[in-house]
Amino acid sequence: MNNHREIPVTDGISSNNNNNPYVHISIATHAASKSPNSMDTICDAINRCSKRIGKATTQAEIMVDNLWNHIRISSNPADAAMARLVQGTKVLTNGGFDKLFQQTFGILPGEKLLKPYACYISTASGPVIGTLYISTKRFAFCSDYPVCHHTFSLQHNCIYYKVVLRLDQLGTVSPTTNRLNPKEKYIQIVTVDGYEFFFMGFVSYDKAIKTLNEALQQHQNHSNGNTSVQPL
């Protein structure tokens, strides 16, 4: 299976983040294959995921419902469904999430990955699907597919969209729910210097909040309370 898929976007996703110190660009070196767009692909992806959940019917129903909400956010639901399969393949070929995290972002002294979570990050060009890694020292996001940047000069560049936030750079972390649609849940992060990020479309939102709180609590304990961001 090809591990790369193009997400065509406008020039805005690059130009709007040129001065953002938390956004990192990684060039995609492999050609992207044609995106699938059939409902058969979506259903196949969901069936594969639901089989892994186990025999607990209630848990399976909740997971499948969350997965449907996750893929509906994408402008191409088939791409969102395939992203989960592609990410699983990438994890297996790289030896697990810990090694994939280290290869993608490096590792800080004493840092330990707590959990990764499938989600989207909001950008000027729309939601970008990827994985949010929560560690004892950082929140780090990387797009599952290369984001394709089409400039006015007709240059065609594909990049992996990354956001890296150290815990000591966070000002506020706020879980948010859409009052009109309670299934729409977000995590809003504002840095100490005023940069704002929205993460949404989590497959496991409640677990992500729990892990996030664990990371913030550990950070507060290690900093003896001398931190701008508080546990949830």
XYZ file of C-alpha atoms in Angstrom:
232
model
C 0.000 0.000 0.000
C 1.313 3.434 -0.874
C 2.023 5.415 2.300
C 1.534 8.784 0.657
C -1.577 10.608 -0.464
C -1.785 14.165 -1.734
C -4.045 16.666 -0.017
C -4.387 19.566 -2.480
C -4.566 22.945 -0.778
C -4.232 26.597 -1.671
C -1.199 28.765 -1.115
C -2.654 29.870 2.212
C -1.633 26.866 4.280
C 2.018 27.699 3.680
C 1.992 31.477 3.596
C -0.139 31.831 6.719
C 2.329 29.770 8.736
C 5.628 31.204 7.490
C 6.044 33.198 10.710
C 4.612 30.598 13.083
C 7.518 29.159 15.111
C 5.535 26.047 16.036
C 4.753 24.919 12.483
C 7.408 22.736 10.868
C 7.631 21.684 7.236
C 8.988 18.323 6.098
C 9.347 17.695 2.361
C 7.599 14.571 1.043
C 9.980 12.747 -1.287
C 7.643 10.066 -2.642
C 5.015 10.517 -5.344
C 1.439 10.421 -4.133
C -1.053 8.001 -5.571
C -4.547 8.802 -6.752
C -7.031 9.302 -3.917
C -9.876 6.808 -3.539
C -13.369 8.200 -3.330
C -15.733 5.235 -3.190
C -18.041 4.390 -0.302
C -16.727 0.818 -0.516
C -13.339 2.082 0.669
C -14.905 3.883 3.628
C -17.002 0.902 4.698
C -14.044 -1.445 4.360
C -11.898 0.774 6.584
C -14.596 1.019 9.253
C -15.202 -2.724 9.222
C -11.507 -3.414 9.717
C -11.301 -0.981 12.617
C -14.444 -2.279 14.322
C -13.159 -5.869 14.225
C -10.146 -4.808 16.268
C -12.222 -3.320 19.041
C -13.245 -6.624 20.558
C -16.482 -8.267 21.565
C -17.867 -5.451 23.715
C -20.897 -4.330 21.698
C -21.373 -0.969 23.402
C -17.713 -0.080 23.048
C -17.781 -1.089 19.393
C -20.844 1.058 18.695
C -19.232 4.081 20.343
C -15.985 3.574 18.441
C -17.706 3.183 15.075
C -19.814 6.292 15.759
C -16.673 8.251 16.650
C -14.953 6.970 13.523
C -17.834 8.099 11.316
C -17.712 11.561 12.910
C -13.949 11.553 12.352
C -14.081 10.860 8.616
C -17.012 13.209 7.971
C -14.821 16.205 8.808
C -12.627 15.554 5.781
C -13.464 17.094 2.411
C -12.755 13.601 1.038
C -14.142 10.978 3.474
C -12.477 8.130 1.574
C -9.085 9.754 2.164
C -9.856 10.034 5.877
C -10.792 6.361 6.043
C -7.664 5.345 4.147
C -5.515 7.552 6.388
C -6.276 5.321 9.340
C -5.187 2.234 7.395
C -2.092 3.983 6.044
C -1.120 5.157 9.520
C -1.506 1.622 10.876
C 0.757 0.306 8.134
C 3.307 3.031 8.846
C 3.321 2.146 12.555
C 3.913 -1.546 11.818
C 6.709 -0.930 9.313
C 8.485 1.499 11.658
C 8.321 -0.735 14.721
C 5.562 0.921 16.748
C 4.374 4.392 17.713
C 7.371 5.118 19.941
C 9.841 4.640 17.104
C 7.619 6.487 14.628
C 7.368 9.422 17.051
C 11.150 9.497 17.481
C 11.766 9.300 13.724
C 9.263 12.077 13.024
C 10.090 14.531 15.821
C 13.296 13.340 17.454
C 13.384 12.804 21.205
C 14.185 15.140 24.102
C 16.224 14.027 27.140
C 13.929 12.175 29.534
C 10.957 12.376 27.159
C 8.439 9.530 26.985
C 5.558 9.155 24.554
C 2.289 8.718 26.418
C -0.251 8.134 23.626
C -0.941 9.021 19.969
C -4.419 10.071 18.800
C -5.957 10.305 15.335
C -7.457 13.748 14.738
C -7.396 16.855 12.541
C -5.757 20.233 12.967
C -7.558 23.354 11.766
C -5.682 25.391 9.141
C -6.504 28.333 6.880
C -7.116 25.864 4.051
C -9.339 23.560 6.087
C -8.844 20.586 8.432
C -5.705 18.483 7.920
C -5.886 14.851 9.017
C -3.046 13.417 11.064
C -1.887 12.118 14.416
C -1.416 14.054 17.655
C 1.351 12.635 19.847
C 1.158 13.481 23.549
C 4.415 12.975 25.432
C 5.720 13.971 28.838
C 7.315 17.072 27.294
C 5.518 17.919 24.044
C 2.338 17.911 21.988
C 3.340 17.081 18.419
C 1.122 16.748 15.343
C 2.032 15.379 11.916
C -0.240 15.065 8.888
C -0.859 11.503 7.722
C -0.497 12.519 4.077
C 1.650 15.105 2.322
C -0.069 18.476 1.984
C 0.284 19.633 -1.613
C 1.141 23.290 -2.017
C 0.282 24.878 -5.379
C 1.887 28.313 -5.721
C 1.011 31.061 -8.171
C 4.191 30.183 -10.061
C 2.657 26.730 -10.717
C 5.283 24.993 -8.614
C 4.046 21.752 -7.085
C 5.421 21.006 -3.626
C 4.270 18.311 -1.206
C 5.065 18.659 2.478
C 4.209 16.997 5.758
C 2.485 19.510 8.020
C 3.837 19.395 11.577
C 3.142 21.355 14.751
C 5.453 20.927 17.748
C 4.559 22.463 21.117
C 6.638 22.032 24.263
C 4.561 21.932 27.432
C 6.422 24.945 28.816
C 5.277 26.930 25.750
C 1.574 26.425 26.475
C -0.563 29.211 27.883
C -4.002 27.580 28.009
C -5.455 24.213 27.012
C -9.248 24.109 26.724
C -11.552 21.191 25.843
C -14.538 22.585 23.916
C -17.864 21.129 22.744
C -20.169 22.546 20.093
C -23.409 23.340 21.931
C -25.490 22.840 18.788
C -23.825 19.510 18.005
C -22.356 17.805 21.111
C -20.580 15.257 18.919
C -18.289 18.034 17.661
C -15.519 18.299 20.239
C -12.287 20.258 20.081
C -9.091 20.907 21.982
C -8.002 24.550 21.847
C -4.374 25.319 22.647
C -3.002 28.852 23.026
C 0.743 29.344 23.475
C 2.296 31.817 25.901
C 3.107 34.099 22.949
C -0.424 34.041 21.562
C -0.453 31.411 18.806
C -3.692 29.420 18.675
C -4.305 25.842 17.514
C -7.503 23.801 17.242
C -7.480 20.001 17.189
C -10.743 18.261 16.265
C -12.344 15.088 14.944
C -10.750 12.781 17.512
C -11.559 9.088 17.231
C -10.953 8.826 21.008
C -11.629 12.313 22.361
C -12.193 11.398 26.032
C -9.026 9.312 26.145
C -7.092 12.150 24.516
C -8.314 14.559 27.201
C -7.293 12.097 29.923
C -3.800 11.672 28.465
C -3.461 15.409 27.925
C -4.354 16.027 31.563
C -1.824 13.401 32.653
C 0.913 15.163 30.682
C 0.019 18.562 32.139
C -0.084 17.136 35.672
C 3.369 15.576 35.292
C 4.695 18.818 33.832
C 3.319 20.800 36.773
C 4.839 18.377 39.286
C 8.265 18.484 37.634
C 8.218 22.280 37.410
C 7.126 22.633 41.067
C 4.021 24.531 40.002
C 6.061 27.132 38.106
C 4.137 26.839 34.845
C 1.652 28.989 32.957
C -0.627 26.123 31.951
C -2.649 24.179 34.510
C -4.038 20.615 34.405
C -7.615 20.394 33.172
